[in-house]
XYZ file of C-alpha atoms in Angstrom:
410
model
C 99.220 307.632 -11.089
C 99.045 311.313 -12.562
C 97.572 312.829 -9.619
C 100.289 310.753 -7.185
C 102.943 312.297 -9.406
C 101.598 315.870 -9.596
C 101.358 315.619 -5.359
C 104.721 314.232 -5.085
C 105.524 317.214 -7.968
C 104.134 319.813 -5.570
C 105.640 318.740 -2.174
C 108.699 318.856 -3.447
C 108.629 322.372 -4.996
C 106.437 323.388 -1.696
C 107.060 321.052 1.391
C 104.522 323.613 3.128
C 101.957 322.137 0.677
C 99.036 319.974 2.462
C 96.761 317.664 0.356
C 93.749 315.822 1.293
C 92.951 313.012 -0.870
C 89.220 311.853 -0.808
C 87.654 308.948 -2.156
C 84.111 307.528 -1.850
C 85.387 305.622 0.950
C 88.345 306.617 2.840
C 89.853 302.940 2.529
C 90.459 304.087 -1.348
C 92.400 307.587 -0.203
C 94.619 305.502 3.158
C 95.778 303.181 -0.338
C 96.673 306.494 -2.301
C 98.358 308.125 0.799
C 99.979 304.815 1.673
C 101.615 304.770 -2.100
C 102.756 308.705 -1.871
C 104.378 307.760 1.753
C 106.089 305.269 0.099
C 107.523 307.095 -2.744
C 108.945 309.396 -0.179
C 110.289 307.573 2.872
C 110.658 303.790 1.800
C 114.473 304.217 0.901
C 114.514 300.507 -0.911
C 112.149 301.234 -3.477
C 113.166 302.447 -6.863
C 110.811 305.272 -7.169
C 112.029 306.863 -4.048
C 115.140 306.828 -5.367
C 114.123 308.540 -8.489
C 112.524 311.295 -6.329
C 114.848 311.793 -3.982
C 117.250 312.322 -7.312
C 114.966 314.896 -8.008
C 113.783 316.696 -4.566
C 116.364 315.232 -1.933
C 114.884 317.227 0.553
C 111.774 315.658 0.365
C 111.853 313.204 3.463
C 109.411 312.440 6.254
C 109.327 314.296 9.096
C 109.394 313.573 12.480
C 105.723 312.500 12.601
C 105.274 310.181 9.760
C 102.464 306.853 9.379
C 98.750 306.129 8.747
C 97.386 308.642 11.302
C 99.978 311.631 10.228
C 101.531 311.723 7.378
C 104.169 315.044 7.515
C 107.108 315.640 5.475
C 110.136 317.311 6.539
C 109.259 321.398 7.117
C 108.795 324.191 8.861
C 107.812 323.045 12.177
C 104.895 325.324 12.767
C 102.727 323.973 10.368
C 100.255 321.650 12.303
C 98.411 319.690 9.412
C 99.806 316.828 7.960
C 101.129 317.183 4.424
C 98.678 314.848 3.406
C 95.583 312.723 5.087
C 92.586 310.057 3.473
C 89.322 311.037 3.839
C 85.980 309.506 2.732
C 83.257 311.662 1.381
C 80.725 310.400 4.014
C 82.386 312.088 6.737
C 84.438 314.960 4.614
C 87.491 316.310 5.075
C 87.609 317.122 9.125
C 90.357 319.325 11.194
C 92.877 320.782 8.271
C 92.599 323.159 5.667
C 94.076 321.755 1.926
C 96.418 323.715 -0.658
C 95.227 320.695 -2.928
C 91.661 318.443 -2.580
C 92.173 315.264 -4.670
C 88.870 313.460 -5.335
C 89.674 310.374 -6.529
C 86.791 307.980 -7.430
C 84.588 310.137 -5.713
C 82.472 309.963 -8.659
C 81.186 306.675 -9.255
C 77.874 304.128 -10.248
C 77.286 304.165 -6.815
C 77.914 307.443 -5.863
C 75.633 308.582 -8.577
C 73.147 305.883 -8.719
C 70.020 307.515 -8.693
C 69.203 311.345 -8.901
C 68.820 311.833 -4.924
C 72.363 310.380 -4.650
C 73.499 312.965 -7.269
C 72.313 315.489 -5.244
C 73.508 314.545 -2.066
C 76.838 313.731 -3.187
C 76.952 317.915 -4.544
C 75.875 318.956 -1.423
C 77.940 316.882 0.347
C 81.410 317.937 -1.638
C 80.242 321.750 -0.984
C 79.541 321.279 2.619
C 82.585 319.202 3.907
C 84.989 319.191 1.193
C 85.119 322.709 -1.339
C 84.943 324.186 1.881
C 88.655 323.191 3.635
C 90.286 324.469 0.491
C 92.670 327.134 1.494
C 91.809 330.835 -0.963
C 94.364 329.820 -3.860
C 93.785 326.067 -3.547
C 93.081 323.746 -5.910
C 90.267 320.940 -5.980
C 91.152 317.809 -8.660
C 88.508 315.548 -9.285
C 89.418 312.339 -11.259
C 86.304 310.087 -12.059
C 84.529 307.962 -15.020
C 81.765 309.817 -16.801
C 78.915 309.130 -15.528
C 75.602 311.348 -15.697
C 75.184 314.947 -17.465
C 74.229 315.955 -13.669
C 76.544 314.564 -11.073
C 79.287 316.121 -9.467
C 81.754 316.407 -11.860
C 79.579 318.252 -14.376
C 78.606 320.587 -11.713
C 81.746 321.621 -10.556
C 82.810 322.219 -14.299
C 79.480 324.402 -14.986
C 81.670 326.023 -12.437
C 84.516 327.030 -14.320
C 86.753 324.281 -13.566
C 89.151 323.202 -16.355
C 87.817 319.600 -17.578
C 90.264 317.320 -19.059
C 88.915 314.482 -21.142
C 91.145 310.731 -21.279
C 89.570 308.623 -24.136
C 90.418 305.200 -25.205
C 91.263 306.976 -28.446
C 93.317 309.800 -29.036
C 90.221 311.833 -31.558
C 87.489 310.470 -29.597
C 85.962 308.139 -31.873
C 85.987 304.308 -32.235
C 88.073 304.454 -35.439
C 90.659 306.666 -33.812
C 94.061 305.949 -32.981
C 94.243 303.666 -29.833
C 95.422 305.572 -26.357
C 95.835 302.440 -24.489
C 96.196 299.333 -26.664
C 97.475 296.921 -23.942
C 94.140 297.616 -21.888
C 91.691 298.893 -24.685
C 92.347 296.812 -28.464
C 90.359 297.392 -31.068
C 88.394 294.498 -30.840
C 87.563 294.931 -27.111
C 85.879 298.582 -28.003
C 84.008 297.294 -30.738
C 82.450 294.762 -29.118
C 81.934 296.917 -26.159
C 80.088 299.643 -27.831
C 77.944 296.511 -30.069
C 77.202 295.278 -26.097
C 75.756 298.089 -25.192
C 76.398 301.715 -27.178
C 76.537 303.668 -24.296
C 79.890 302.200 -22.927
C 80.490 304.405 -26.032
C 79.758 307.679 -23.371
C 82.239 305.629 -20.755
C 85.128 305.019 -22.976
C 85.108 308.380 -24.447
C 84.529 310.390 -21.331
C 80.841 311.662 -22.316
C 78.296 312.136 -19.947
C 75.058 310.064 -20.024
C 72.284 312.300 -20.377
C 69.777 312.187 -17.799
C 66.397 311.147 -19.555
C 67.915 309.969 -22.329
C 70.579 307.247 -21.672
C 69.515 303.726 -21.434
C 65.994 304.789 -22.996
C 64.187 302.646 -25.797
C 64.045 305.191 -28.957
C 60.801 305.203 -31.125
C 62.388 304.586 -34.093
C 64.732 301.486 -33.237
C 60.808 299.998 -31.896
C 59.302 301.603 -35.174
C 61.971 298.911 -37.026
C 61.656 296.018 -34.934
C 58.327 296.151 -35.997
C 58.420 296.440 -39.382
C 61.443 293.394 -39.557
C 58.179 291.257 -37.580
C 54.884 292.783 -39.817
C 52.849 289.944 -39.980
C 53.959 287.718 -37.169
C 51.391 286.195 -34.699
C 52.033 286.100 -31.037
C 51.360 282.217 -29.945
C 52.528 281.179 -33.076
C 56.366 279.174 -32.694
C 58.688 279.369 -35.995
C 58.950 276.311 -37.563
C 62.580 275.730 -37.962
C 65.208 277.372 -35.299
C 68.872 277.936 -36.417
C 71.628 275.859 -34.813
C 72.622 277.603 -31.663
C 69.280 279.434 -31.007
C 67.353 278.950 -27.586
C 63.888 279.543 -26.136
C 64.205 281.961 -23.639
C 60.962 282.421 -20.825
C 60.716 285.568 -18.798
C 57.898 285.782 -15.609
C 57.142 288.542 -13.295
C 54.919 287.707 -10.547
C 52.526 289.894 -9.053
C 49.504 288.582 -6.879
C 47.200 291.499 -5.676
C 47.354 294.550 -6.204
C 47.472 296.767 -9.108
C 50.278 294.963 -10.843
C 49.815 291.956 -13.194
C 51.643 288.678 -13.871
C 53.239 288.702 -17.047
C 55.159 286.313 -19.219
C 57.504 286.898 -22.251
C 58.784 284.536 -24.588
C 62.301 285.128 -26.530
C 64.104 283.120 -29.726
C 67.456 284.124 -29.046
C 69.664 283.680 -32.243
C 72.923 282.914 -32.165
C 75.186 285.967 -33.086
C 76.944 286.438 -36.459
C 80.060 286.669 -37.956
C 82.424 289.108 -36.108
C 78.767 290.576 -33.601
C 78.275 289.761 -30.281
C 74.957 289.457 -29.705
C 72.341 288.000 -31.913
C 69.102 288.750 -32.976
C 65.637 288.639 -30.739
C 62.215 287.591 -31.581
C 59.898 288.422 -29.413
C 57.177 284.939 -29.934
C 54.874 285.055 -27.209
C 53.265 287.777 -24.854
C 50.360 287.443 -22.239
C 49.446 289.609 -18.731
C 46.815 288.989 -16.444
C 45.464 289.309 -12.938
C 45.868 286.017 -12.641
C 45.399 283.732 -9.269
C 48.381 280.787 -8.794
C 46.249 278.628 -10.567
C 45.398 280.298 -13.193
C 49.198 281.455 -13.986
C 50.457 277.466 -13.622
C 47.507 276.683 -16.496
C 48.702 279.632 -18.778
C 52.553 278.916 -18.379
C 51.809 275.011 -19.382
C 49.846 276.031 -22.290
C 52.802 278.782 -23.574
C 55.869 275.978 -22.339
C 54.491 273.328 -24.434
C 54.817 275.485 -27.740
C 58.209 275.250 -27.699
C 61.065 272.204 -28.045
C 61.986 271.468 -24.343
C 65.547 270.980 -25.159
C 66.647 274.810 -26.456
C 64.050 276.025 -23.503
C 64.743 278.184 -20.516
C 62.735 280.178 -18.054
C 63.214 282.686 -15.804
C 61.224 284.048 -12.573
C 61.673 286.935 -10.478
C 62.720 285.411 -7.270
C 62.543 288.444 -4.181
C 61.953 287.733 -1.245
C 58.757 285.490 -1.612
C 58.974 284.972 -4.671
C 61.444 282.331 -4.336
C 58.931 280.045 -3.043
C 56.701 280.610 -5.983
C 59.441 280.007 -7.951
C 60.154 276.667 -6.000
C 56.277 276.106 -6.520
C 55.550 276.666 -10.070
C 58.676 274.466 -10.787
C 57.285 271.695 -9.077
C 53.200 272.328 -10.799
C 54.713 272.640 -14.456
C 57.353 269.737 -14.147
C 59.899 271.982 -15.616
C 62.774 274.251 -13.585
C 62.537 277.812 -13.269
C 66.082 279.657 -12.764
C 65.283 281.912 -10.217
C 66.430 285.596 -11.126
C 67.539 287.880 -8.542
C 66.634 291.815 -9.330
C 68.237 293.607 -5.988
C 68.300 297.120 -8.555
C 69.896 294.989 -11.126
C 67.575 296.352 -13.754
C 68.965 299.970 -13.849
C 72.807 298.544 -14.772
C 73.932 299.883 -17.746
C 75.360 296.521 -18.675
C 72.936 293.948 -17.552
C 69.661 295.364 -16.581
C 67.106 297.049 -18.990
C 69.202 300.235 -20.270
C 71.561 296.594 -22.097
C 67.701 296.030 -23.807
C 67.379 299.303 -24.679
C 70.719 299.730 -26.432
C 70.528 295.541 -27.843
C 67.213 297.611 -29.467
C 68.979 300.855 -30.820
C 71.304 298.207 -32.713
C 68.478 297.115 -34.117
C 68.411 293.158 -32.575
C 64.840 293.088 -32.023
C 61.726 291.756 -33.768
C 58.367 292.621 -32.522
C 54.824 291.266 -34.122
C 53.202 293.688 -35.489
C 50.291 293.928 -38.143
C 51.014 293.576 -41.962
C 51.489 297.222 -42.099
C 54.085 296.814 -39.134
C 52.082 298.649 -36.470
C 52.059 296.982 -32.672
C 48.450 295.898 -31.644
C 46.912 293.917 -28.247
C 49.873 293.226 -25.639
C 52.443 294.780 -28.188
C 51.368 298.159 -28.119
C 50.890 297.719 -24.370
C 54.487 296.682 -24.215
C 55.437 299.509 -26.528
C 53.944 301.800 -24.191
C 56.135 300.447 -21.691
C 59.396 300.622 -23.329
C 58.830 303.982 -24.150
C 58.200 304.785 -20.240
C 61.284 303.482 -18.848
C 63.454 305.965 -17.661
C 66.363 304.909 -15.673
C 67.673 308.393 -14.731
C 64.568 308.119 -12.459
C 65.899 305.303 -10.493
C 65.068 304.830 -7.039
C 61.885 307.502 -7.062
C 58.474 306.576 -6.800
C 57.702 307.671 -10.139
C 60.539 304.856 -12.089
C 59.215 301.924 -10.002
C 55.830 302.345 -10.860
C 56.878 302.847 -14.410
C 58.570 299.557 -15.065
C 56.282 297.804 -16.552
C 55.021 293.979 -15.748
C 55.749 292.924 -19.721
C 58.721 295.017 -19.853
C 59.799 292.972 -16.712
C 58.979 289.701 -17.825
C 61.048 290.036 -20.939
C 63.681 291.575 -18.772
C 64.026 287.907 -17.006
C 63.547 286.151 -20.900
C 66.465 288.094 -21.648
C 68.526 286.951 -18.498
């Protein structure tokens, strides 16, 4: 709403003004356009009233709707006032006093680092480049990663311009938006996940760093689980708690089948989440057969009735799934990945940060150290790197345990 007002500002000081508004897709910029048209030229609604209070010259012009929009002026100037464009094609056929980006920037635009890169070369190649020699480029987006487009263009020299949920920036502040954002909804959104923390208070997520499992946070689920035995189920479960069964499938190759077994507690008092003990961990290059025998004999340590379990189901995968269900005599959910496990919300960076709260428990030794298919897992954690999604070098990285508990974790 801003940027409409500051266009609608600027037309009516300067009806000579043109503006190109671009959006990831241009159905996002024809909405924008359609809402500045209507501030100008629909004569029944209130804010065109209010503008035309304030700049009663601004009117359309004789060529006015969704292929030209062009406000009463100087009839010499050819380009509309304003046009939608998305970034795929760029802006095509007019130069711009003013290039709005709007949600140009977004988790899909800057997905994975080759994305990132494409969408910079893309903005300097069809969009930087129709901006007339005092024009002015505004870009209005969600932080997203320390190198998308955003931060390039302000490594630039742009001004920057931070909107936070609170007015100093931190959690305890005083509330910007308390209809949308309450106190209660940050909290718990930061004790989801801490880096909606970067979202909410316009910081960046650093490539190799956000969504990564930290040393320390594993260093202390350890040491909460020294002398815990994989295999071994706890006697008593609190009220609320479930069994939770993760399985990644991999026949052939290089890759093994894995299997991870969860107690998820229920949360506490005023948390979200609750607390995670990892029970059970096993890998192998197993055959079918030899996976059915090794899930029977790690299902029937647990109580049926608080039990769950999960499967990759790709592709197919979803007729092992169907398969194993039928072998063991118990249902898998099938799980779905489709680049799910790179969401910041869902997939494995949600683990990570569920870890840097310090939810987990991990077996370790009696001097809290990781040992057999714990340190293996460790090793794992510590590799994922979802800055890296989408190259060669991420997928091979995501490890079969680290998957399993992945799906255990749902």
């Amino acid at each position: 709403q801003l940027a409409i007002a500051y266009i609608l500002w600027r037309l009516g000081r300067n009806r000579r003004t043109r503006v190109a508004v671009v959006s990831e897709g241009s159905r996002l910029a024809m909405i924008i356009c359609r809402t500045i048209a209507r501030y100008i030229g629909d004569e029944s609604f209130s804010g065109c009233k209010a503008l035309r209070r304030v700049f009663p010259s601004l009117r359309p012009g004789p060529r006015w709707g969704d292929e030209f929009y062009g406000v009463d002026r100087p009839s010499q100037i050819k380009d509309p006032s304003f046009a939608a464009f998305g970034e795929d094609a760029g802006i095509t056929g007019i130069r711009a006093d003013i290039i709005l980006c709007d949600d140009l920037v977004t988790p899909k635009t800057t997905e994975t680092p080759h994305r990132r890169k494409k969408l910079v070369s893309s903005f300097d190649r069809k969009i930087q480049n129709r901006k007339t020699g005092k024009g002015q480029v505004i870009n209005q987006c969600n932080a997203q990663w320390s190198d998308d487009l955003s931060a390039h263009i302000e490594s630039r020299g742009y001004a920057a311009h931070r909107m936070m949920v609170t007015k100093d920036g931190t959690p305890e502040g005083e509330l910007q938006w308390p209809g949308k954002w309450t106190r209660t909804l940050i909290t718990s959104s930061i004790q989801m996940n801490p880096d909606w923390k970067a979202m909410l208070f316009a910081e960046r997520r650093q490539v190799g760093e956000f969504g990564r499992f930290k040393l320390e946070a594993i260093k202390a689920a350890l040491r909460a689980g020294a002398g815990l035995l994989l295999g071994v189920p706890i006697q008593s479960y609190r009220p609320g708690s479930r069994i939770c069964i993760g399985i990644d499938f991999a026949f052939g190759g290089a890759d093994k089948c894995a299997i991870a077994v969860i107690l998820v507690e229920p949360p506490n008092p005023g948390d979200v989440l609750g607390r995670r003990v990892l029970l059970d961990l096993a890998a192998g290059k197993w055959s079918e057969v030899e996976l059915v025998d090794e899930l029977k004999r790690i299902v029937a340590r647990y109580p049926e009735e608080i039990t769950q379990i999960r499967g990759e189901s790709n592709a197919a995968q979803k007729w092992i799934v169907g398969q194993l269900s039928r072998q063991i005599g118990r249902m898998i959910q099938p799980y779905r990945t489709s680049g799910s496990k790179w969401d910041a919300n869902s997939g494995i960076p949600a683990l990570a940060a569920s870890s840097d709260n310090g939810l987990w428990v991990m077996p370790g030794d009696q001097f809290g150290n990781a040992t057999g298919e714990v340190q293996t897992l460790v090793t794992e954690l510590l590799a994922f790197d979802p800055s890296k999604a989408g190259s060669r070098s991420a997928i091979d990285h995501t490890g079969d345990r680290l998957m399993a508990l992945f799906f255990a974790d749902g």
